[in-house]
Coordinates of C-alpha atoms and ligand atoms in Angstrom, one line a residue:
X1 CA 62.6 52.9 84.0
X2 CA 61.5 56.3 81.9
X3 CA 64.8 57.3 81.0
X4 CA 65.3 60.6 79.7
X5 CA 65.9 61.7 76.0
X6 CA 68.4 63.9 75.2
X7 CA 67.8 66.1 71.8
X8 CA 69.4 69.1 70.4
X9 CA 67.3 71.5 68.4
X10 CA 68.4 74.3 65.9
X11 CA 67.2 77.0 64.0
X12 CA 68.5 77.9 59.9
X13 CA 71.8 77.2 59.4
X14 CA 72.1 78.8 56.0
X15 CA 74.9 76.7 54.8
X16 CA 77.0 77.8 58.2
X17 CA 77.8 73.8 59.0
X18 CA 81.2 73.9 60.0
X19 CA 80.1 76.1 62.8
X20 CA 77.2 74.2 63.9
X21 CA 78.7 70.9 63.6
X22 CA 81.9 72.0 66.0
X23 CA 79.6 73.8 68.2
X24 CA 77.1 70.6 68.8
X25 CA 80.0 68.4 69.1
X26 CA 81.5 71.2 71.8
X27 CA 77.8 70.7 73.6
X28 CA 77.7 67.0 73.1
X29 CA 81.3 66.2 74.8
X30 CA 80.7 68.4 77.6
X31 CA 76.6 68.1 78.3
X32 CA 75.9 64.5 76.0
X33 CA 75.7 62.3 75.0
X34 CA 72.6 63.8 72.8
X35 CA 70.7 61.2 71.1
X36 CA 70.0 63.5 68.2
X37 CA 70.0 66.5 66.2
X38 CA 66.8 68.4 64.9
X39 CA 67.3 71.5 62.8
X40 CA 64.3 73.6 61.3
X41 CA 64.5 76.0 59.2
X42 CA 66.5 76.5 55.7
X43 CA 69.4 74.0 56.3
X44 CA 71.5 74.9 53.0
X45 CA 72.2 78.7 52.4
X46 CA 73.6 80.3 49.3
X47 CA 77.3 78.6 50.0
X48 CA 77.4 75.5 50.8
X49 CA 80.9 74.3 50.6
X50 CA 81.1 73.5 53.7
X51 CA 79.5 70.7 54.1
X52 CA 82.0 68.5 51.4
X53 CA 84.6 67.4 53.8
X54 CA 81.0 65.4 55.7
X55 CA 80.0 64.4 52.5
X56 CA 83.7 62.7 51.8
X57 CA 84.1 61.7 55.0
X58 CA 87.3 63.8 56.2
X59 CA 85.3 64.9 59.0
X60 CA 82.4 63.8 60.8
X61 CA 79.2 64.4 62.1
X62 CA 79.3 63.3 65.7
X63 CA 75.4 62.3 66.3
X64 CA 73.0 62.0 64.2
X65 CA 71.2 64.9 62.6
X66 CA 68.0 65.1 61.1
X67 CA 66.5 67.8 59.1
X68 CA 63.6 69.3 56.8
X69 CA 63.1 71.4 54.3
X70 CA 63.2 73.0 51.1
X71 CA 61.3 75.8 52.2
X72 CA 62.4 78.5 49.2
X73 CA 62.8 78.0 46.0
X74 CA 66.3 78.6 45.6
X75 CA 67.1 75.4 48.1
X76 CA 64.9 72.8 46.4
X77 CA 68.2 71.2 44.2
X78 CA 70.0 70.2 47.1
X79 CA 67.1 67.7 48.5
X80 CA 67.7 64.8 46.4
X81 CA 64.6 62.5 46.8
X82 CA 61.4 64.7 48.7
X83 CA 60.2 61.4 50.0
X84 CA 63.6 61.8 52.8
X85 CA 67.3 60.3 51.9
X86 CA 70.3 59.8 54.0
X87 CA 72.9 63.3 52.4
X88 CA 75.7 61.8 54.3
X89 CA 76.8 60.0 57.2
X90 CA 74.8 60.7 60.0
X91 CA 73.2 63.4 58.0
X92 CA 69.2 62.8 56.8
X93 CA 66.7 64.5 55.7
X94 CA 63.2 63.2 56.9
X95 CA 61.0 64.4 54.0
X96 CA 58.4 66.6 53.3
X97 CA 55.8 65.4 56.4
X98 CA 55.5 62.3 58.1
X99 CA 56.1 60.8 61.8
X100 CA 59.4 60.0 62.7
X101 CA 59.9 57.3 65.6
X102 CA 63.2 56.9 67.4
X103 CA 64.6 53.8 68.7
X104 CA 63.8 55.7 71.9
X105 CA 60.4 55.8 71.5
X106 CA 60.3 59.5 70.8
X107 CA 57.7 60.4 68.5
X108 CA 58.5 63.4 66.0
X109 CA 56.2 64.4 63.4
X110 CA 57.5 67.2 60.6
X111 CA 56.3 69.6 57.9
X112 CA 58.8 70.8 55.5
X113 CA 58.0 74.0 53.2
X114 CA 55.5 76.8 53.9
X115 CA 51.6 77.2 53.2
X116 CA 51.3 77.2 49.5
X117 CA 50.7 80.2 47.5
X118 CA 48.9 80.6 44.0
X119 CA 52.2 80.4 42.0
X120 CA 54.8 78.6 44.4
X121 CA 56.4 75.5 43.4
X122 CA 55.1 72.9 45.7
X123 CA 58.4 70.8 46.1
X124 CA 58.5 74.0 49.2
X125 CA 55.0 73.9 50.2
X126 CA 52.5 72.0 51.6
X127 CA 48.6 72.7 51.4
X128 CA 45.6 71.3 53.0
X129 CA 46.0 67.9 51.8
X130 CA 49.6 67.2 53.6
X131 CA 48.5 68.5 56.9
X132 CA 45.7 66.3 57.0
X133 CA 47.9 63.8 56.0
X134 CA 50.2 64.1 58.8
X135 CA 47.6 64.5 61.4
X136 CA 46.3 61.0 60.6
X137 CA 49.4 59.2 60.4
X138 CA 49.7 60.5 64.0
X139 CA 46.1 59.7 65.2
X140 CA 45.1 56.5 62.8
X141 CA 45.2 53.7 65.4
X142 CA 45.8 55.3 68.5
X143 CA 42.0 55.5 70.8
X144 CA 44.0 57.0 73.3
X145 CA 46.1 59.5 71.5
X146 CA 47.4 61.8 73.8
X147 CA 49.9 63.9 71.8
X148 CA 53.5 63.1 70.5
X149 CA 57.0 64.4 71.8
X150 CA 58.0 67.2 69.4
X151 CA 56.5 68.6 65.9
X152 CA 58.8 70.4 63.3
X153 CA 57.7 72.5 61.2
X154 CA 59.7 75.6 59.1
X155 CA 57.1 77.8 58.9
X156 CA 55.4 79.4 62.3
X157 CA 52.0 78.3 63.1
X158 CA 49.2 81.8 62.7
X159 CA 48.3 83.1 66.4
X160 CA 51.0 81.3 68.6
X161 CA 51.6 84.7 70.2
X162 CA 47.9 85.2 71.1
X163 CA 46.8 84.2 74.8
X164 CA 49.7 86.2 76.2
X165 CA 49.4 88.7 78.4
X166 CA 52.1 90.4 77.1
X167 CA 52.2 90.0 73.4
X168 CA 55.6 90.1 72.0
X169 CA 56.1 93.3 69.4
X170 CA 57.5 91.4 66.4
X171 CA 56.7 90.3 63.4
X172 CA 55.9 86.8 61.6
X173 CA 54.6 85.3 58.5
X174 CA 52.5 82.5 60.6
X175 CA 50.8 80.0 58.6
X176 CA 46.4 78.8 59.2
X177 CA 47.3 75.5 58.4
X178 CA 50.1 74.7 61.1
X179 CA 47.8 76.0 64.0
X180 CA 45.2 73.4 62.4
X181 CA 47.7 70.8 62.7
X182 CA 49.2 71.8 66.1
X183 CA 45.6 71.5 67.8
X184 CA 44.8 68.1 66.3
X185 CA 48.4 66.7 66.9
X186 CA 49.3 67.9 70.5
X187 CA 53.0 68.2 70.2
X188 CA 54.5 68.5 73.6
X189 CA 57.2 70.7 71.7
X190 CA 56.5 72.8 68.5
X191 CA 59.4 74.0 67.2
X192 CA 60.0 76.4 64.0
X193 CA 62.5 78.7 62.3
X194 CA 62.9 81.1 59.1
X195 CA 61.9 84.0 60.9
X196 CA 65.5 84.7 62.5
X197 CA 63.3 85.5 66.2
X198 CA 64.0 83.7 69.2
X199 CA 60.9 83.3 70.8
X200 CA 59.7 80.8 73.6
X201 CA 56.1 80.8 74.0
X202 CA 54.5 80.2 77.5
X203 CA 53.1 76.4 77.2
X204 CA 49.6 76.3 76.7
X205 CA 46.9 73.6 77.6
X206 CA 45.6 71.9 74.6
X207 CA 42.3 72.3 73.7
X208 CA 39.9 68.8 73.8
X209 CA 36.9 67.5 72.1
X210 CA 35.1 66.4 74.9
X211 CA 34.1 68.3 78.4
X212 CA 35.5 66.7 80.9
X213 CA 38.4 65.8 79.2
X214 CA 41.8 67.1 79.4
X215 CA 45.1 67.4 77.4
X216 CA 49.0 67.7 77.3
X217 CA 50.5 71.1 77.2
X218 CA 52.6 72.7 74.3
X219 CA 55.8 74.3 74.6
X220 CA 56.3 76.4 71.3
X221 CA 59.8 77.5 70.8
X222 CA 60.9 79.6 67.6
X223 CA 64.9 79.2 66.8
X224 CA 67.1 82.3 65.3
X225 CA 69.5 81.8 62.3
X226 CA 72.9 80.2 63.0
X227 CA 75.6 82.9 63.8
X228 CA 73.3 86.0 63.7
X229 CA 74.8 89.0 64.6
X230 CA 72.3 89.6 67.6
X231 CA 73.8 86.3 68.7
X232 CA 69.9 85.5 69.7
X233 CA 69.8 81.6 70.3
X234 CA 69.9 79.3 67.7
X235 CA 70.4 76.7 69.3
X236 CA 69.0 74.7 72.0
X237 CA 68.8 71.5 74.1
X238 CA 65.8 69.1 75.1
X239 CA 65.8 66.7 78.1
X240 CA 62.6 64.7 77.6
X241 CA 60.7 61.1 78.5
X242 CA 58.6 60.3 75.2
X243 CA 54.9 60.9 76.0
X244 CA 53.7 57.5 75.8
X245 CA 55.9 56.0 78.7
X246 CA 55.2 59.4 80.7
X247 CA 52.3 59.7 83.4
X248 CA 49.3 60.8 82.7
X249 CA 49.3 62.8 85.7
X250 CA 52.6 64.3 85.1
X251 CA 51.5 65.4 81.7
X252 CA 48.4 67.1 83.2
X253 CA 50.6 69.0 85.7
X254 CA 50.2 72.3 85.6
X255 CA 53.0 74.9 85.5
X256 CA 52.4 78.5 86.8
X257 CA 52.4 80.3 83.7
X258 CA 50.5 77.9 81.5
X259 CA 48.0 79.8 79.4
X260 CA 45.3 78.9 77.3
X261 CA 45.5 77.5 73.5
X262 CA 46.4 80.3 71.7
X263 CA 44.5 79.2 68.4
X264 CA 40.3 79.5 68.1
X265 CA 38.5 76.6 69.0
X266 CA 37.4 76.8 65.0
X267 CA 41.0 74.9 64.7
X268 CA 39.6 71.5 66.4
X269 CA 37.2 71.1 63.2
X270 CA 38.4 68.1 61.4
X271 CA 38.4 69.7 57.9
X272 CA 41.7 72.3 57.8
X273 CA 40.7 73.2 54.3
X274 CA 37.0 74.7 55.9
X275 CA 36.8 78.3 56.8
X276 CA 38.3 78.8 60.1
X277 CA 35.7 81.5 60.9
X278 CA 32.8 78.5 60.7
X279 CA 31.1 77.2 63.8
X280 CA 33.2 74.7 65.2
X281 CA 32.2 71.0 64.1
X282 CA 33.5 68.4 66.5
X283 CA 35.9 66.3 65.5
X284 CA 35.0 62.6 65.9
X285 CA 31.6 63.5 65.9
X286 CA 30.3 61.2 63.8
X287 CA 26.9 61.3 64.4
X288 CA 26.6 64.5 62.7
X289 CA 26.3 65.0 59.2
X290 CA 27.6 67.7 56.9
X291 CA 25.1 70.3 58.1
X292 CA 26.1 69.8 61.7
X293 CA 22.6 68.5 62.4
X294 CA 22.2 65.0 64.0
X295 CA 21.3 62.2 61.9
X296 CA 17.8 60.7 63.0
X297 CA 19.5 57.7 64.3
X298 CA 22.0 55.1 63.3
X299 CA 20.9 51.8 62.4
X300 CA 21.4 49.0 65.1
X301 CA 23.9 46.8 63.4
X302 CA 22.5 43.1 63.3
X303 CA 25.1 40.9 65.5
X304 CA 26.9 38.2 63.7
X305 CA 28.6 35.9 66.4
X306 CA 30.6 35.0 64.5
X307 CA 32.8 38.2 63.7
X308 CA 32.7 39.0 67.2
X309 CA 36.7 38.9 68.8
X310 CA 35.4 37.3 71.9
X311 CA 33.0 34.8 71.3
X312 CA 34.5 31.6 71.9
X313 CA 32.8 30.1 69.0
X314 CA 33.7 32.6 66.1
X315 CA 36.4 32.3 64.0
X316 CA 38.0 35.8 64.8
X317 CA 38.9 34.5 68.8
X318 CA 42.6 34.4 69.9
X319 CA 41.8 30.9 71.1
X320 CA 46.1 29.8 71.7
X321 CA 45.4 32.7 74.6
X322 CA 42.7 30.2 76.6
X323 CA 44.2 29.2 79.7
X324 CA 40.8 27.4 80.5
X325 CA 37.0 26.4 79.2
X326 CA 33.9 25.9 81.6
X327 CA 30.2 25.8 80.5
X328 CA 29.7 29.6 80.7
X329 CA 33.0 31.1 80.9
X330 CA 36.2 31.0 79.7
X331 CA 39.4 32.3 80.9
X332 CA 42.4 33.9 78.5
X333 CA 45.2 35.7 79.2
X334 CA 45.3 39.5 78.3
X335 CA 46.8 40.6 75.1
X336 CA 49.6 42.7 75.8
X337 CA 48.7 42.5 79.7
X338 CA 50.6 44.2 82.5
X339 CA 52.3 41.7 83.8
X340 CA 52.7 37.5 82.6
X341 CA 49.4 36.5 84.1
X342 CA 47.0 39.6 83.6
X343 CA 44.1 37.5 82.6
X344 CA 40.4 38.3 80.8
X345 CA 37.3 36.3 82.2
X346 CA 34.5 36.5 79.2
X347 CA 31.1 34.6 79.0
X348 CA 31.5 31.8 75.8
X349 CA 28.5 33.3 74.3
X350 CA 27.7 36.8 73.5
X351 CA 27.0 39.3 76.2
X352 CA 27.1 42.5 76.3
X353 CA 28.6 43.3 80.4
X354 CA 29.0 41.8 83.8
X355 CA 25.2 43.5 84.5
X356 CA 23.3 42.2 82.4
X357 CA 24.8 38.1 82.7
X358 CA 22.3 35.8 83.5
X359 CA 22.8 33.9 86.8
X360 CA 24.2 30.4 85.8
X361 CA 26.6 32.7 83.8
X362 CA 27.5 34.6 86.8
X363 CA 27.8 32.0 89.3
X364 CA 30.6 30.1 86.8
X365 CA 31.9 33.3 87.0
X366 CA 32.2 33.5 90.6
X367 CA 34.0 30.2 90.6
X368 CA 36.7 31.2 88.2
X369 CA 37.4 34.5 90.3
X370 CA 37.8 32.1 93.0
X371 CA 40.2 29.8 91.7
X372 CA 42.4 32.8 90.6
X373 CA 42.5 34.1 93.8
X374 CA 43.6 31.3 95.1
X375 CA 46.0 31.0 92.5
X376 CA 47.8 34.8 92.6
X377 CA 48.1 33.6 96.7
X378 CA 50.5 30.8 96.3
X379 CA 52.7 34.3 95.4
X380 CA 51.2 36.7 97.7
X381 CA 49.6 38.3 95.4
X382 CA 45.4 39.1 95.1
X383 CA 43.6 40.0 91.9
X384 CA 41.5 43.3 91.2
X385 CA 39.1 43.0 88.8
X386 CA 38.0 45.9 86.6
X387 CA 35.4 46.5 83.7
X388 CA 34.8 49.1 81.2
X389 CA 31.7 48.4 79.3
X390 CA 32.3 51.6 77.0
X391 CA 33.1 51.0 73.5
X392 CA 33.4 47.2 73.3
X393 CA 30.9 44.5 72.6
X394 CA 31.4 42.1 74.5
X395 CA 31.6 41.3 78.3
X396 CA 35.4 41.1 79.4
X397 CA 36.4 41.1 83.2
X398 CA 39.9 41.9 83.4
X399 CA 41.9 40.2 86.5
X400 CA 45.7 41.9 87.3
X401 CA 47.4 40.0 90.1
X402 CA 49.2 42.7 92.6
X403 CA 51.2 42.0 95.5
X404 CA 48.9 41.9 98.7
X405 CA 50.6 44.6 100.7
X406 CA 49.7 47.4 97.8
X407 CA 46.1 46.3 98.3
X408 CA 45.4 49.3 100.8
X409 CA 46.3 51.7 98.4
X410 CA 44.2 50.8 95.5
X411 CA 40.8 52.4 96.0
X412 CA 42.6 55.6 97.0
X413 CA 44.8 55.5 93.5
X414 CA 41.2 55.0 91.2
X415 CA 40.2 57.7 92.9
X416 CA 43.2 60.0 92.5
X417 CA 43.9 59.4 88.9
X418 CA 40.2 59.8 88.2
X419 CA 39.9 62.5 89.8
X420 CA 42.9 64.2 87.1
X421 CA 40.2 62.9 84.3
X422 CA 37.5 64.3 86.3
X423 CA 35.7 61.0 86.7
X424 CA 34.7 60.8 90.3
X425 CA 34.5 56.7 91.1
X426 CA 31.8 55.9 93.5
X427 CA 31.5 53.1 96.0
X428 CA 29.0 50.2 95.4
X429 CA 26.9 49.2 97.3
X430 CA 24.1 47.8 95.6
X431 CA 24.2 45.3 93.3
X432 CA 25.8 46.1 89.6
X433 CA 22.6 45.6 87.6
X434 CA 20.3 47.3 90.0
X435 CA 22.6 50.6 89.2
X436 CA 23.6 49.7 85.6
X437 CA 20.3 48.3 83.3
X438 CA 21.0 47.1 80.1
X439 CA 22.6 50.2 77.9
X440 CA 24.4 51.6 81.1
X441 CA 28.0 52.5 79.9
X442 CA 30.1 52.5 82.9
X443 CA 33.7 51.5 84.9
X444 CA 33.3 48.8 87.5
X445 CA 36.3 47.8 89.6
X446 CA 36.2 45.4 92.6
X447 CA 38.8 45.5 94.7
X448 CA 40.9 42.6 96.5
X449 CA 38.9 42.5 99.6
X450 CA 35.5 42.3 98.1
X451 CA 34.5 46.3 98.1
X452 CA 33.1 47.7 94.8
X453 CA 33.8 51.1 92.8
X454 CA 31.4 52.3 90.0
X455 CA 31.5 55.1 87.8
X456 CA 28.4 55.8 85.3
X457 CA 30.4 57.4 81.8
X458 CA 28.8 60.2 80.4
X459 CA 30.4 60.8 77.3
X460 CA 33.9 60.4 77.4
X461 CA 36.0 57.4 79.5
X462 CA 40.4 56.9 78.5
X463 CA 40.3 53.5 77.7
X464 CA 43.4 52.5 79.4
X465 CA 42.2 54.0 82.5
X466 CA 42.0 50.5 84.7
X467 CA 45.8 49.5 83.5
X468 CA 46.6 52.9 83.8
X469 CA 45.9 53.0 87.7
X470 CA 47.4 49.7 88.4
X471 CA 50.6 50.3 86.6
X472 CA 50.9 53.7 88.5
X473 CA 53.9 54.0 90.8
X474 CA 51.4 53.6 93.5
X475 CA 50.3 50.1 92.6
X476 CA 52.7 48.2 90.2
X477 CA 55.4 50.5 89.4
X478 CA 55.1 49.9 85.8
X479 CA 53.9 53.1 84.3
X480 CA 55.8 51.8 80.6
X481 CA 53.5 49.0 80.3
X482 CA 50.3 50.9 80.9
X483 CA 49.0 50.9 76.9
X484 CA 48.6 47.3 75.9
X485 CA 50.1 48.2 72.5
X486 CA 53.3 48.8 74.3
X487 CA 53.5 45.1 75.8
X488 CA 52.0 43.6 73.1
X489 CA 54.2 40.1 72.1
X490 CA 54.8 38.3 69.0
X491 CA 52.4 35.3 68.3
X492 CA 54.8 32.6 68.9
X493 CA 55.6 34.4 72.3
X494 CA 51.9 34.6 73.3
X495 CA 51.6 30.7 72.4
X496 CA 54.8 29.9 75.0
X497 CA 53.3 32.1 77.3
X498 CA 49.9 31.1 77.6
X499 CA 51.7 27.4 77.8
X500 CA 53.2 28.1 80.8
X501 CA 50.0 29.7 82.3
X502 CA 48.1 27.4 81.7
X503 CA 50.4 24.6 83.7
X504 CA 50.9 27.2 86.0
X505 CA 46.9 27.4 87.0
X506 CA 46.0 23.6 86.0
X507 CA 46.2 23.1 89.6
X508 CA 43.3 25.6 90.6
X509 CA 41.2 25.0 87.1
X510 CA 37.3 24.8 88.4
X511 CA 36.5 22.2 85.3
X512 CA 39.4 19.9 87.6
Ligands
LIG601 ZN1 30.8 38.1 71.6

């Protein structure tokens, strides 16, 4: 199901691609087939003749190869467009920074050039402005960022080789601005070149913004020039599952020689631009203003019904996803849900959570779960119902049917992959409002056979965290489909869907 990538990585190949491109077809035959080729580094040197017969087409470039750069001066004529171009078959060059996405699903972000310089031409730079740039590209959208697969970059991020206990004796021309980047961005792989050192860094934990959260590790891996006389490696190969269909748990496992971030915690500031030395500022912190103080308070927004995505009467409502319409409560199917019939139980008009519904609200809603159950059982399977009322608006009781003999093992799972986000989930056994007054944030599950779990969130809570534990190979087995934006179907799709659903359930409808 989580197949594994295969990638080749190289270091400067200095006009030397006669060599590289036998060699990687040498590795392909006998360890491929390799789903792409990376190289860092200065990819044209001061001859580059040899790469005419690929241009012409008398000989070919057996996978495709993707590359960056200029990072000199000297190299900027050969790069045709800055903005990325195809140089020949199977030959591109991505640009200057951006986020690459392969059909795999492998997400690789790139900086071309080196830190800019009073004088240097910036067609081989980059400055403050591009890493930003790139940092959002990768973060804009994503609430649950996590990190992405591997991050180019020419240059060598300042301070990688801190945080070592036994710091290498060389030499490097590191750059502020790529250890900025590398903290906000979380590559799982950072690799770089221009230096002509072979150097593989220990991995380190990523640093977070909030306590009790915690992060992917970091491999950093520095590439030698093609054909050096040291014959240090140049060249090297990647066996990876793309970080948004791998386990969260498997991306917090530790290795034995894991270290800490290398770079200050200065880095996780959100403005690269801002002396490094400050006081850190936390990034996403929006409550504090430029001085780092906290604003008095925020005014309370005034509620408008009718902008709200889940009030049945506003105009904003998915309403070709209702499976069904009572008094109180309606019933929809999930966007992008787990499975077919992963469905959302909401109150018609605006409430906040499941603790603070009013009775006749929560008795209709006791009839619905009802009917559900009874329909998951003409399959065997029984419904666990989870809420997070942490950043949304209104109340929304998710419903994902699983198969009656995994029931056993579900309290133990929310317990075990909380417990790798440090949220200990509680049993309930008091009723949800008596625990949770109006303004509690928290994470409410009930299982299949009626017990309760609650956890009260402090600060911080991974808002996939409920499809996350029911997709884990414990439960459902679908650990692919765990971020709705992964499952997520085209409108027409969610209209033929919700169809069948609905004629599906029409049997077990309360309002029938
Ligand atoms: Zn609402």
């Amino acid at each position: 199901m989580t197949e594994k990538q295969k990638v080749l990585i190289c270091g400067d190949v200095e006009g030397h691609f006669k060599l590289l491109f036998s060699k990687v077809d040498a590795i392909n035959k006998k360890n491929g087939p390799f789903d792409f080729l990376l190289c860092v580094g200065n990819f044209f040197g001061e001859n580059n003749n040899e790469l005419t017969p690929y241009k012409l087409g008398n000989k070919t470039i057996s996978i495709p190869t993707y590359i960056i750069g200029p990072n000199r001066e000297t190299d900027i004529k050969h790069y045709p467009d800055v903005n990325g171009c195809e140089l020949s078959n199977n030959l591109t060059y991505l640009g200057k920074h951006g986020l690459y996405t392969s059909s795999s699903g492998l997400k690789i972000a790139y900086l071309s050039g080196v830190e800019k310089n009073k004088n240097d031409p910036k067609e081989c730079t980059f400055n403050e402005d591009d890493v930003l740039a790139l940092r959002n590209s990768c973060l804009i959208g994503c609430p649950s960022y996590r990190g992405i697969d591997i991050l180019l970059t020419a240059q060598w991020p300042l301070g990688v080789t801190n945080a070592l206990e036994d710091k290498p004796e060389f030499e490097y021309k590191g750059s502020k601005l790529i250890s900025w980047l590398a903290t906000h961005i979380k590559p799982r792989y950072h690799v770089c070149g221009i230096e002509n050192i072979h150097f593989e860094r220990c991995p380190y934990r990523n640093q977070n913004e909030s306590e009790d959260g915690l992060d992917i590790a970091t491999r950093f891996i520095a590439l030698a020039k093609i054909a050096n006389s040291e014959k240090k490696k140049w060249i090297y190969a990647l066996n990876l599952t793309p970080v948004q269909k791998t386990r969260m748990s498997e991306l917090m496992m530790k290795t034995t020689d894991e270290t800490i971030s290398p770079y200050p915690a200065s880095m996780l500031q959100n403005n690269p631009g801002k002396k490094m030395e400050d006081k850190a500022q936390f990034f996403y912190d929006m409550d504090s203003n430029k001085d780092g103080k906290k604003k008095t308070k925020r005014p309370k927004m005034e509620f408008d019904q009718n902008k709200c995505w889940f009030c049945l009467s506003s105009q904003d409502v998915s309403k070709h996803l209702v499976i069904s319409t009572g008094k109180e409560i309606y019933l929809a199917l999930a966007k992008g849900g787990v499975v077919d019939d992963h469905f959302l139980i909401l109150p018609i008009m605006h409430h906040q959570c499941l603790s603070t519904l009013p009775d006749n609200v929560k008795e209709e809603l006791r009839l619905y779960k009802e009917s559900i159950r009874k329909y998951y059982a003409t399959s065997d399977r029984v419904p666990v119902f989870f809420e997070r009322n942490f950043k949304t608006s209104h109340c929304q009781l998710q419903v994902v049917p699983i198969h009656k003999n995994q029931a056993p093992c579900l309290k133990e799972a929310f317990q075990e992959i909380g417990g790798i986000y440090h949220i200990s989930i509680k049993e309930l056994d008091v009723d949800l409002h008596e625990i949770a007054p109006s303004g509690t944030l928290y994470f409410y599950v009930e299982l299949p056979d009626g017990q309760r779990l609650f956890y009260r969130i402090k600060k911080d809570f991974p808002l996939q965290f409920g499809r996350e534990v029911v997709c884990s190979d414990r439960i459902l087995d679908i650990p692919d489909r765990f971020d709705w934006k992964d499952c997520q179907l085209s409108k027409e799709e969610e209209f033929l869907l919700a169809e069948q659903i609905k004629a599906k359930f029409k049997p077990f409808d309360v309002n029938l």
